[in-house]
Every structure is written in structure tokens, then in C-alpha cells.
CSV table of C-alpha atoms in Angstrom, one decimal:
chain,number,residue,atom,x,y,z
A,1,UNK,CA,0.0,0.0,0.0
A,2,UNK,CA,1.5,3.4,-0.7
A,3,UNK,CA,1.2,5.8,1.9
A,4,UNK,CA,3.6,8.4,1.6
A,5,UNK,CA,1.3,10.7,-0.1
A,6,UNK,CA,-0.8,10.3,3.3
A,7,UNK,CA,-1.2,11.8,6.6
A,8,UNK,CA,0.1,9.7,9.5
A,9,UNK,CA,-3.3,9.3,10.8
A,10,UNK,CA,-4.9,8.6,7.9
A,11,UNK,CA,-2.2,6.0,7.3
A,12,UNK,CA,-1.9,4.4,10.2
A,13,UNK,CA,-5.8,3.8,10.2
A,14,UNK,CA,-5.5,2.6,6.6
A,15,UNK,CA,-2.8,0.1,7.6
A,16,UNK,CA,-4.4,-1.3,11.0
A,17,UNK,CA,-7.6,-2.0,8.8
A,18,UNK,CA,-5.1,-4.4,6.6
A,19,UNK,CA,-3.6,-6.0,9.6
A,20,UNK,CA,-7.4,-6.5,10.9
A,21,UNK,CA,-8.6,-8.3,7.8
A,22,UNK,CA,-5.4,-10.3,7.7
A,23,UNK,CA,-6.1,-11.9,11.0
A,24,UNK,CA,-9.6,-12.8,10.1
A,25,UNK,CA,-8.2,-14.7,7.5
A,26,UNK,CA,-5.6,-16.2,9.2
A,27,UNK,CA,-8.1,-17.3,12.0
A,28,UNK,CA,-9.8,-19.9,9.1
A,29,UNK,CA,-8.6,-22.9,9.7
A,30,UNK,CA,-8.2,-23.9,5.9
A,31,UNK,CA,-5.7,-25.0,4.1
A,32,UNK,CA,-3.9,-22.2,2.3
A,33,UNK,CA,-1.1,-23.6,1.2
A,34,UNK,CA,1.8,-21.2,-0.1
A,35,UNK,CA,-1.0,-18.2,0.4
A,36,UNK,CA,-0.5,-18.4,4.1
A,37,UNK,CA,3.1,-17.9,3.7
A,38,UNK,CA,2.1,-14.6,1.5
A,39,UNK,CA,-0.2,-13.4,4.0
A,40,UNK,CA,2.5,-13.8,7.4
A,41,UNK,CA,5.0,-12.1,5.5
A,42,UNK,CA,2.4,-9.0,4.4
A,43,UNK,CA,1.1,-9.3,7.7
A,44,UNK,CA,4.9,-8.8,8.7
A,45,UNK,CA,5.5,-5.9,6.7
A,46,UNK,CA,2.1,-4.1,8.0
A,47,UNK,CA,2.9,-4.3,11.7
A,48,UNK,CA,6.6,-3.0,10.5
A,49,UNK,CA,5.5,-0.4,9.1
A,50,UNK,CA,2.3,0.4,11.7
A,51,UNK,CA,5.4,1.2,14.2
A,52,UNK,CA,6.6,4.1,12.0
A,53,UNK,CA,3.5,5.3,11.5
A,54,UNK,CA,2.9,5.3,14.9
A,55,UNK,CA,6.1,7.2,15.5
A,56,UNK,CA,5.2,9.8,13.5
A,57,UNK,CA,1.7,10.0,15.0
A,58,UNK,CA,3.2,10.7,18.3
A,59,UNK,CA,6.0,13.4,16.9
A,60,UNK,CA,2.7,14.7,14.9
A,61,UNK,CA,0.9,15.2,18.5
A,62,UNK,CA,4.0,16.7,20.3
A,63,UNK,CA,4.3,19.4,17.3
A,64,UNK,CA,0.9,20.5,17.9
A,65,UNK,CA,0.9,20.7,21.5
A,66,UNK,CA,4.4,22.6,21.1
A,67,UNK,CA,2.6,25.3,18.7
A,68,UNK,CA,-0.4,25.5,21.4
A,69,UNK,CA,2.3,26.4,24.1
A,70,UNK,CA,4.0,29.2,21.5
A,71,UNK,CA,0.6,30.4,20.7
A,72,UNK,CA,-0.2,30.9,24.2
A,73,UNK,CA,3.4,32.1,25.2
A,74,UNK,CA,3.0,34.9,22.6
A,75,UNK,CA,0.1,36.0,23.8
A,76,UNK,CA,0.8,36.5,27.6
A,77,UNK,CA,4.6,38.1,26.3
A,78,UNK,CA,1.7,41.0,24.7
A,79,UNK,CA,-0.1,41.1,27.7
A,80,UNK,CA,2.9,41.8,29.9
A,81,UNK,CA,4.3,44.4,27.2
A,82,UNK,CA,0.8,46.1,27.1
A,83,UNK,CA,0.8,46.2,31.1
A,84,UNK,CA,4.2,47.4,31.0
A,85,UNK,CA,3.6,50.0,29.3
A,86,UNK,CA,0.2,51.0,31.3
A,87,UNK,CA,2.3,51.1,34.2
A,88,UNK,CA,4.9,53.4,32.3
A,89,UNK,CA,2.4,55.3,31.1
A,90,UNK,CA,0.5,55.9,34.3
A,91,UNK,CA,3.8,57.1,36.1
A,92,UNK,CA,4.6,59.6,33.3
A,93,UNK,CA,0.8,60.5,34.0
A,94,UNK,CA,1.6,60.7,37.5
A,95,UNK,CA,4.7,62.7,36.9
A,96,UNK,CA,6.8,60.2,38.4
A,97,UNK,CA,9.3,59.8,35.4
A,98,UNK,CA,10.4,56.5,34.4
A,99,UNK,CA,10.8,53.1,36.9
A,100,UNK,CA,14.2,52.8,38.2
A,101,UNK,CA,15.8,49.3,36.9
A,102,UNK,CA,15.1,46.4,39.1
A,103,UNK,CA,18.2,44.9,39.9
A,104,UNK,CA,19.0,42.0,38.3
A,105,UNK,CA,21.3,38.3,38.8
A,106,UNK,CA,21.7,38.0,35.6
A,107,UNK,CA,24.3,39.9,33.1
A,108,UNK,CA,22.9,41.4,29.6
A,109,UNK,CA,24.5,38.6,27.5
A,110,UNK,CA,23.0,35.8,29.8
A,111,UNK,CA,19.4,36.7,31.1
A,112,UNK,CA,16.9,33.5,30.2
A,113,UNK,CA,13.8,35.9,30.5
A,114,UNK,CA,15.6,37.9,27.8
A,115,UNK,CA,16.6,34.5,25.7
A,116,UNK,CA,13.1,33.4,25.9
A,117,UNK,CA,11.6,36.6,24.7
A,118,UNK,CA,14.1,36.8,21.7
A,119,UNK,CA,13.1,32.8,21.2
A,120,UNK,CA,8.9,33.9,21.1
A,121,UNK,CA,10.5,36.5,18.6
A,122,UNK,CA,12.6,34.6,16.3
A,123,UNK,CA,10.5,31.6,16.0
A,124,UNK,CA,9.0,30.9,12.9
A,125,UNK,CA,5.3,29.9,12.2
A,126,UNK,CA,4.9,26.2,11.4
A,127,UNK,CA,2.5,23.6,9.9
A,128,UNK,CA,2.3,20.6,12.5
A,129,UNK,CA,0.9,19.0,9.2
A,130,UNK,CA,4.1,19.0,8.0
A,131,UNK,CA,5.7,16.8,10.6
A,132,UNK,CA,8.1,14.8,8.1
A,133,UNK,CA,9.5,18.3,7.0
A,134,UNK,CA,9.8,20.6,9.7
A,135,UNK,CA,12.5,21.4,11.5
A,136,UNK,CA,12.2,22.6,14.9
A,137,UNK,CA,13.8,25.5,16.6
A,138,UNK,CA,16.1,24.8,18.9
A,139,UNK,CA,15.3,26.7,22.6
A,140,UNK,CA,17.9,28.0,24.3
A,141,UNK,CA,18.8,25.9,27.2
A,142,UNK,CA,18.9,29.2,29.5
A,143,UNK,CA,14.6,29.1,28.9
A,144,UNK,CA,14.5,25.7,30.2
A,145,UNK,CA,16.4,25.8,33.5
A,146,UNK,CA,17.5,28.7,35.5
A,147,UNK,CA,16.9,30.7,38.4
A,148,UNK,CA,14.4,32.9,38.4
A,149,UNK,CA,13.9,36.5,38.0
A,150,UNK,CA,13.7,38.8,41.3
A,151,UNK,CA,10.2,39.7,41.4
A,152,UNK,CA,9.2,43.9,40.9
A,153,UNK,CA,8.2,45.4,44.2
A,154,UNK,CA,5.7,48.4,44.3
A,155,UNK,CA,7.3,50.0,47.6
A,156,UNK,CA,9.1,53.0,47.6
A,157,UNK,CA,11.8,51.1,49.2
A,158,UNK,CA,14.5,49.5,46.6
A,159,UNK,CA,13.8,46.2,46.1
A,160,UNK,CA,15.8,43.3,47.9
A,161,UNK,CA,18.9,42.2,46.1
A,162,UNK,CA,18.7,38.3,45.6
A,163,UNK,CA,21.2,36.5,48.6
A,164,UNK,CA,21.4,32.8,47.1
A,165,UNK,CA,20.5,32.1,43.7
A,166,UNK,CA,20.5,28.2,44.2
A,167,UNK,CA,17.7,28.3,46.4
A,168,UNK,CA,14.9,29.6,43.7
A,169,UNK,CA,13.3,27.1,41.7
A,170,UNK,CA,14.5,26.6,38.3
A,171,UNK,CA,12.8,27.7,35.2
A,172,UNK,CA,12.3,31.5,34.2
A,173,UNK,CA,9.9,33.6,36.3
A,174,UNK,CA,8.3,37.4,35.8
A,175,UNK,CA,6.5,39.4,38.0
A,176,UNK,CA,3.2,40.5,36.1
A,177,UNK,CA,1.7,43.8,37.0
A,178,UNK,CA,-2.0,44.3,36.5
A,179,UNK,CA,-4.9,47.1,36.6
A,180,UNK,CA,-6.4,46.5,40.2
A,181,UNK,CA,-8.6,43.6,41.7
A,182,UNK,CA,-11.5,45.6,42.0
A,183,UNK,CA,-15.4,43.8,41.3
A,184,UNK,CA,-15.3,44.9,37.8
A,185,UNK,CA,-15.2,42.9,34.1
A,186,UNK,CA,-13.1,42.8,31.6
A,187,UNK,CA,-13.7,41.6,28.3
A,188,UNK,CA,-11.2,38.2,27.6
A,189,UNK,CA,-9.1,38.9,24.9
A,190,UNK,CA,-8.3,42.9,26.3
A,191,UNK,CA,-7.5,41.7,30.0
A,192,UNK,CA,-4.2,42.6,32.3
A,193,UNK,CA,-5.1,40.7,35.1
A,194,UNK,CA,-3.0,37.8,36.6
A,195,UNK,CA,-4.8,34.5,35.5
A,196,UNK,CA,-4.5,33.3,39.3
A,197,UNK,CA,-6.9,36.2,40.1
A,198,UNK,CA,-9.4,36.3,37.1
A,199,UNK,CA,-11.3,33.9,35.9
A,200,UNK,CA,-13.8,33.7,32.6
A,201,UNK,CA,-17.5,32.9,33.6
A,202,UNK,CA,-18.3,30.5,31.1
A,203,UNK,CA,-21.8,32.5,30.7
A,204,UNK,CA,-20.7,35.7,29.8
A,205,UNK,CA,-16.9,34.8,28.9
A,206,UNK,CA,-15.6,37.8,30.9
A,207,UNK,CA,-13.4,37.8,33.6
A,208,UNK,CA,-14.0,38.4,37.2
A,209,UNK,CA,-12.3,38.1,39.9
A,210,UNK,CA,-11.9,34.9,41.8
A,211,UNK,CA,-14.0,35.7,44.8
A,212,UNK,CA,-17.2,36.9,42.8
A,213,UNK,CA,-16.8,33.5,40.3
A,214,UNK,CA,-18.2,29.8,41.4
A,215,UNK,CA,-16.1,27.5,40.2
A,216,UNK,CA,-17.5,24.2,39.0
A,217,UNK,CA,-15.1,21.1,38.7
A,218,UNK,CA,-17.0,20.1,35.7
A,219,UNK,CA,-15.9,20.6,31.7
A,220,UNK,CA,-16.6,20.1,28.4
A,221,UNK,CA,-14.6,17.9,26.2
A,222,UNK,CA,-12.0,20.0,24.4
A,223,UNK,CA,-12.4,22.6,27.1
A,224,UNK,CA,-8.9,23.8,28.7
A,225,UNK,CA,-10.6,24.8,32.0
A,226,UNK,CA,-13.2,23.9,34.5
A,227,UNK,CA,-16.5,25.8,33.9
A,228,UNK,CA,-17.2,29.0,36.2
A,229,UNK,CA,-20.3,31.4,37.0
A,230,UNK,CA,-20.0,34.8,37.9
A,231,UNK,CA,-22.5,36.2,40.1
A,232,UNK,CA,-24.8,38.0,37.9
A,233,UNK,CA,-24.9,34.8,35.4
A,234,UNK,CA,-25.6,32.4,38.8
A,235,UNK,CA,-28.2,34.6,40.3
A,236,UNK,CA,-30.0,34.8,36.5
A,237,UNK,CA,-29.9,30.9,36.0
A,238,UNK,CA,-31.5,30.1,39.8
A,239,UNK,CA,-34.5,32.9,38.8
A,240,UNK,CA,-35.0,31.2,36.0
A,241,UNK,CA,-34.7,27.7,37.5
A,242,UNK,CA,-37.4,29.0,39.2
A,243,UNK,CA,-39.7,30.1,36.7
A,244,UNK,CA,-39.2,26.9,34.5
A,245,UNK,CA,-39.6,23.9,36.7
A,246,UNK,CA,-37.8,22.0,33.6
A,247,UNK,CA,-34.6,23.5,34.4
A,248,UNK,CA,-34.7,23.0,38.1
A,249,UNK,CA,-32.2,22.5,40.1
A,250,UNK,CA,-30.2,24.4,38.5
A,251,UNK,CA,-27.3,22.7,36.8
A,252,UNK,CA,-23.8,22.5,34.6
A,253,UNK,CA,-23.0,19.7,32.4
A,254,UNK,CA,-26.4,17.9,33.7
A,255,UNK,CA,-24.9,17.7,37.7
A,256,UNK,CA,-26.7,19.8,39.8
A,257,UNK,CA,-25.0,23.0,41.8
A,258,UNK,CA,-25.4,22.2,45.3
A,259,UNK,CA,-26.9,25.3,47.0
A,260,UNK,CA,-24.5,25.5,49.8
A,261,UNK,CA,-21.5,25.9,47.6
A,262,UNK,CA,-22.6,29.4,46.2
A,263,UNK,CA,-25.2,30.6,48.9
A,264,UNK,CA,-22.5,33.6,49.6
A,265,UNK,CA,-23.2,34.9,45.7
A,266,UNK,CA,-27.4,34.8,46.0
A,267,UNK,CA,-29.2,37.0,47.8
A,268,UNK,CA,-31.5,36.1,51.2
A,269,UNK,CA,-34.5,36.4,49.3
A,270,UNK,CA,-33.3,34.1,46.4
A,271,UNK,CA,-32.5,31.6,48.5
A,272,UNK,CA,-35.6,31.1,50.2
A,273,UNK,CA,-37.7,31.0,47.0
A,274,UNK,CA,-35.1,28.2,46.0
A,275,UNK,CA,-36.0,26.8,49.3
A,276,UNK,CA,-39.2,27.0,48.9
A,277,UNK,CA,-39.3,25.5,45.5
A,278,UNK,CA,-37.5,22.9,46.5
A,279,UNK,CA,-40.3,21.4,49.2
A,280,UNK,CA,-42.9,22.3,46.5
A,281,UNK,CA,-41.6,20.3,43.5
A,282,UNK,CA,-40.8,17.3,46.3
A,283,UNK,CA,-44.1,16.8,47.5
A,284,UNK,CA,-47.1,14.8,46.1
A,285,UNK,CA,-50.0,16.1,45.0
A,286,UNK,CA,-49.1,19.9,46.4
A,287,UNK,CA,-52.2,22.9,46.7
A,288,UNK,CA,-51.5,26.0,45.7
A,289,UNK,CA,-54.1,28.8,46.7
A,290,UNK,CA,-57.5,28.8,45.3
A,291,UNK,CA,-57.4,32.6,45.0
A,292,UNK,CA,-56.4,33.6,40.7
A,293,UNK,CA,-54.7,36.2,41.7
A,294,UNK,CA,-52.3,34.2,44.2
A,295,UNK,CA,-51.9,30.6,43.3
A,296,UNK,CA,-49.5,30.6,45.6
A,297,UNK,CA,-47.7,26.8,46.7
A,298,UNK,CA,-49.4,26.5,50.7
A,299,UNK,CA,-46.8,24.1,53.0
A,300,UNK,CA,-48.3,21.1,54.0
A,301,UNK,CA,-47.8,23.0,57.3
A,302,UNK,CA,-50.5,24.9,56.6
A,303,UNK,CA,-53.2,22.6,55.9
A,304,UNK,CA,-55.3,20.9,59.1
A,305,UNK,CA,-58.5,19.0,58.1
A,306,UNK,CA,-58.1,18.9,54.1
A,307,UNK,CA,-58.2,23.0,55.0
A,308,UNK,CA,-55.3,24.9,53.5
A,309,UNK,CA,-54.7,28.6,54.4
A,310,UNK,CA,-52.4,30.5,52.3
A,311,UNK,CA,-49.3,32.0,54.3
A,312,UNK,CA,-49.7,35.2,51.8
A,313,UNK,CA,-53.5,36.5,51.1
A,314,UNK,CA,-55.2,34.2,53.7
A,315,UNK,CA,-57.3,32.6,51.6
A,316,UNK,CA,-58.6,29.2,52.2
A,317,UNK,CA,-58.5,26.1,50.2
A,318,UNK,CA,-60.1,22.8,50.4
A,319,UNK,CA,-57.1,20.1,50.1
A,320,UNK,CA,-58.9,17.9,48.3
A,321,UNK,CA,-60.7,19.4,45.0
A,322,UNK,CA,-58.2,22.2,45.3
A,323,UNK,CA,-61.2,24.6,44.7
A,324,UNK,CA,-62.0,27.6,47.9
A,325,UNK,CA,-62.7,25.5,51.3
A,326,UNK,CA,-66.5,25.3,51.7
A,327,UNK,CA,-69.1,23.2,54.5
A,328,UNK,CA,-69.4,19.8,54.7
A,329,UNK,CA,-68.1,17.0,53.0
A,330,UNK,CA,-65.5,17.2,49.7
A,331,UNK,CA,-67.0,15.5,46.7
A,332,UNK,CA,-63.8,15.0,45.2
A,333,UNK,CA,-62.8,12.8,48.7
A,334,UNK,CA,-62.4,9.2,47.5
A,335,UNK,CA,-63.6,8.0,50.8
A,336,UNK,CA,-66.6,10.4,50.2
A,337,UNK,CA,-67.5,8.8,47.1
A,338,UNK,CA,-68.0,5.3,49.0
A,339,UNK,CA,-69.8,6.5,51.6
A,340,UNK,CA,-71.8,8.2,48.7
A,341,UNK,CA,-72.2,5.0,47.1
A,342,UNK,CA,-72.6,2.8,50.2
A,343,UNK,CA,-75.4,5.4,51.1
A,344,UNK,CA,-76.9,5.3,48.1
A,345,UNK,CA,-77.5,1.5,49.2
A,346,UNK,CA,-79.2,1.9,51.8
A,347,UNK,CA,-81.1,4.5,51.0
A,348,UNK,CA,-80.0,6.7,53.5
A,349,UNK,CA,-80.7,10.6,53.9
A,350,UNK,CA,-78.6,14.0,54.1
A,351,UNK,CA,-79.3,17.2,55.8
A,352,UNK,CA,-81.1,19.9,53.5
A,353,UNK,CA,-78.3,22.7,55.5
A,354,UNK,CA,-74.9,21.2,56.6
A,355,UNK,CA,-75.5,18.2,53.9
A,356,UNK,CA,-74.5,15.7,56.9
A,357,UNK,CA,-75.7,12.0,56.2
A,358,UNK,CA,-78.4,10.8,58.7
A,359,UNK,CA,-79.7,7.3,59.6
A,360,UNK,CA,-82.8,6.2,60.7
A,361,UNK,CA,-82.3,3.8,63.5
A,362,UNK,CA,-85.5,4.1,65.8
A,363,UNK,CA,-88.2,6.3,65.7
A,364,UNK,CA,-90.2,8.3,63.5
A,365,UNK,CA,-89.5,9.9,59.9
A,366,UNK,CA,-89.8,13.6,61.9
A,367,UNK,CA,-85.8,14.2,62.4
A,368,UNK,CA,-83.0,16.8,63.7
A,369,UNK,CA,-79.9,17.1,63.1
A,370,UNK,CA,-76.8,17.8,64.9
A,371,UNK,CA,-76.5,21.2,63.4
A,372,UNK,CA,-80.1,22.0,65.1
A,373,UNK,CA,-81.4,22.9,61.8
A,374,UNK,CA,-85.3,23.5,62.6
A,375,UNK,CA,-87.5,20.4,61.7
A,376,UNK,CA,-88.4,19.8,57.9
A,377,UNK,CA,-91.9,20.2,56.9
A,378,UNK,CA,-90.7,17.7,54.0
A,379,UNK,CA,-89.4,15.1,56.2
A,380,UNK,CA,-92.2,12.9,55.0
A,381,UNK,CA,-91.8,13.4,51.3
A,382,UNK,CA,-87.7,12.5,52.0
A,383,UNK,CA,-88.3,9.6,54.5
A,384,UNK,CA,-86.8,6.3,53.6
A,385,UNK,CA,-89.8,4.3,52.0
């Protein structure tokens, strides 16, 4: 098979299927003859060549994750330029003149901040494609390993001369200034902040500082960070959580945000309609206020004889047909409706006021009730015949 004029990947597929369909013929137990001797050496000369291609898969992978990091080191090398020259510019503002230099370990013709710069400079822009072509810059050995750079300090005070450079960690280190820590956005793509402060709501893709951000642990595939909710985003998604029961609780990535973990970003009053919402969508067969103009969920705390009062306008509610609470016995009771149909049985009678049933045991067809309703004239035209 001729697979120079293909991409590793594509080859490497291509040249596994081979080696599949080989072994399923190999697994037949038939008798080949000088074919099977054909086959093992093909088969020989596909797994040969499935190593190379499997090298070059992996030195394909490295290039690309090498241009990611250049991509990314050129981008915070403009950040710290632009905030360098904020600061400068803010001191000539200020009338401060220009920073003193910072004291520095190193010498001008060895300084591994300045080799690593002049590296992100000189480097030239590359194709991971072409993996079997490229030659790769070689990086100065001072941007790998070396102590690292005395950090800026914002004193008045000169800053600290370093004692003992053997007791810094190796690898090249710079102080990045920034615009303040304040509560207020900045749009990603024109931001100055330190990453360890900031972080990008996944909502609203700004960037706010790390005390006003919940930070989730989950991700999307592809994603190079954990998602995050600012507090305006996260106070927004639980009102609307509560508004549409189909996207309550709220949640990220389809795992639910635990309440207690960003109860310091919702207000009081959030949190108890949360709350609130929470015991109403939990229990069975809830009543909410018989009053239009309410409707409003009523506690199972609140609700003493199949009679439900509402915490808010007062209004009551019979538990049972959900309609306003009115005398005597519900109609929409299932227990009612067998007495209702056990009485209709025997023939027994209700009360023309309170609609109480009433059974003849002894006596005539004259009868009071319990709610001393006068006598009924009628009582003879309703007696049991």
C-alpha cells in the first residue's frame, strides 16, 4: 500500500484495517497452502510499518501541542508588554518619570527571561501538518532551566537584592503587573489581570475576579478549563430555574449545583424561593391557593383538616378538590364517594343545611340534626320508603 502521499493518521488507520482483515483470514482454519506464507509475511510488513506510523503519530501530537504552548506564550509576552507600558504610562501620567531598573542576577549577555523573549520573537510559524518536513527550533537551554527572576516590588523602598541564587526554583519567572482587583469585568481577549486572580464565567466569557466566580469542577470535552459562574450569570440561572420547573435545580453539564456551595453569591431572598421551590416540587399532589390572583404553593404545614390557608393572602383552600374551602363533605374525597355510594345503598338521607348524612335507627320519619337545623316540613316526602 503506498502511503507516503498520506497523513500519518490517515495511514496508520488505513494500515491497521489491513492488519485486521489479515487476522480474520488467518483465524480460518483452511488449508492455504503457499497463500498463508504470503499473507504472514504481508502481515509482517504491516505491523513493521504500523510502528513508523505510529512514531510519527506521536511526533505529529508533540508538534501540535508545542505550537499550542508558542501560541499561548505569545500572547501573555503581549499582555505583559501592554501592562508594562500602562504602568509606564500611568507614572509619566503621575509625573513620576520612568521606573528605576530592578536589579537584576543576571548579566545582559545571559538573562533566560531575555533568551526566551528573543526565542517567542525569532520563531517561525509552522504547519504541524508538515511533521516529516519541519525542522524545529532549537530553545535556548537558558529558557529551560535557570533561576528565576527577582520579582518587581511596588514599595518605595529599593527592592531586595537576591542572597542565594541556588535556592529559587529553576525555570524562568516574571512578575506580572495588573490594573487592580476591584469587582469589575473585563472583556477576555483585552485583560491585564494575573490568570491566578481572574477567571472567565463561562456565561458571559468575561473575567472576574476569583471571589465573585463559582467554580465548578465540571468541563466540556475540548475545554482547557473547569466551567465557572460569575454572580450575575448564577443569580439569573437560579430565577430562571425557578420560573421553568424543567430547568430546576439548576445545573452544569447535567450535575446539579449544590446550593451551599454558592449561597454567599445569591441574595437572602433568592435563597428562600429556592427553598421554597425545592419542598414544592418534592411533595405529592401539592395545593396551591384557590385565590387567581395568588396561586401561591401553601406548606403542607399549613393545611389541618383537608383545609389549606395560604401564608400570603389568607385565603382558604379545600385540600382535596383544590377549589375555595366550603361546608361539609368534599365530593372530590375518595372515601366520600364510597360512603356516597354505600349510602346510596341503603337508602340513606342528608341534611337539607350542613348536607350531613343521617340514619334512621329508631323512631319516626320527623328528624333533627346535629347542626339544630329546625325540623323539615318535607321530612315525610324524604323519609326512607
Amino acid at each position: 500500500m503506498e502511503v507516503n502521499n498520506m497523513d500519518p493518521y490517515t495511514a496508520k488507520l488505513a494500515i491497521q484495517l489491513q492488519i485486521d482483515d489479515l487476522n480474520d483470514i488467518l483465524s480460518q482454519k483452511n488449508d492455504m497452502g503457499d497463500a498463508l506464507i504470503a499473507f504472514e509475511t504481508f502481515g509482517v510488513a504491516c505491523q513493521y510499518l504500523l510502528r513508523i506510523l505510529e512514531g510519527q503519530v506521536l511526533a505529529m501530537d508533540i508538534l501540535k501541542q508545542e505550537h499550542a504552548n508558542r501560541v499561548l506564550f505569545e500572547e501573555l509576552l503581549r499582555e505583559e508588554r501592554q501592562a508594562v507600558q500602562d504602568h509606564n504610562v500611568a507614572r509619566e501620567l503621575a509625573g513620576l518619570g520612568p521606573e528605576p531598573p530592578t536589579p537584576s542576577y543576571y548579566s545582559e549577555s545571559h538573562n533566560p527571561v531575555l533568551d526566551c523573549h528573543r526565542y517567542l520573537e525569532s520563531s517561525i510559524s509552522f504547519d504541524p501538518s508538515e511533521v516529516l518536513n519541519f525542522n524545529p527550533v532549537i530553545v535556548p537551554e537558558s529558557c529551560v532551566a535557570g533561576p528565576s527572576v527577582q520579582p518587581r516590588h511596588k514599595g518605595k523602598g529599593k527592592a531586595k537584592e537576591v542572597d542565594d541564587p541556588s535556592t529559587y526554583a529553576a525555570g524562568p519567572s516574571v512578575q506580572m503587573p495588573f490594573r487592580g482587583k476591584g469587582k469589575g469585568k473585563a472583556k477576555a481577549g483585552e485583560i491585564s489581570e494575573e490568570r491566578i486572580t481572574h477567571v472567565a464565567c463561562a456565561a458571559c466569557m468575561e473575567f472576574h475576579p476569583r471571589f465573585d466566580v463559582l467554580e465548578l469542577g465540571c468541563r466540556r470535552e475540548g475545554d482547557m478549563t473547569s466551567h465557572s459562574y460569575c454572580r450575575d450569570c448564577l443569580i439569573d440561572l437560579f430565577k430562571t430555574s425557578l420560573s421553568d420547573t424543567t430547568l430546576f435545580p439548576p445545573r452544569c453539564c447535567s450535575v446539579t449545583i449544590p446550593l451551599r456551595s454558592c449561597i454567599h453569591l445569591i441574595p437572602s431572598d433568592l435563597v428562600t424561593k429556592y427553598q421554597v421551590k425545592e419542598v414544592e416540587l418534592a411533595t405529592p399532589n401539592p395545593t396551591y391557593c384557590s385565590n387567581r390572583y395568588c396561586a401561591q404553593f401553601i406548606r403542607t404545614e399549613d393545611i389541618t383538616a383537608d383545609v389549606a390557608i395560604c401564608s400570603e393572602c389568607k385565603e382558604k383552600t379545600c385540600a382535596v378538590c383544590k377549589n375555595p374551602s366550603h361546608r361539609g363533605l368534599c365530593p372530590e374525597d375518595p372515601t366520600v364517594q364510597t360512603l356516597m355510594s354505600v349510602a346510596g345503598e341503603k337508602k340513606w338521607q342528608r341534611c337539607y343545611k350542613c348536607r350531613t348524612m343521617v340514619e334512621l335507627a329508631v323512631g319516626c320519619y320527623h328528624m333533627q340534626c346535629d347542626c339544630s337545623s329546625p325540623p323539615s316540613r318535607n321530612a315525610r316526602s324524604r323519609r326512607v320508603t
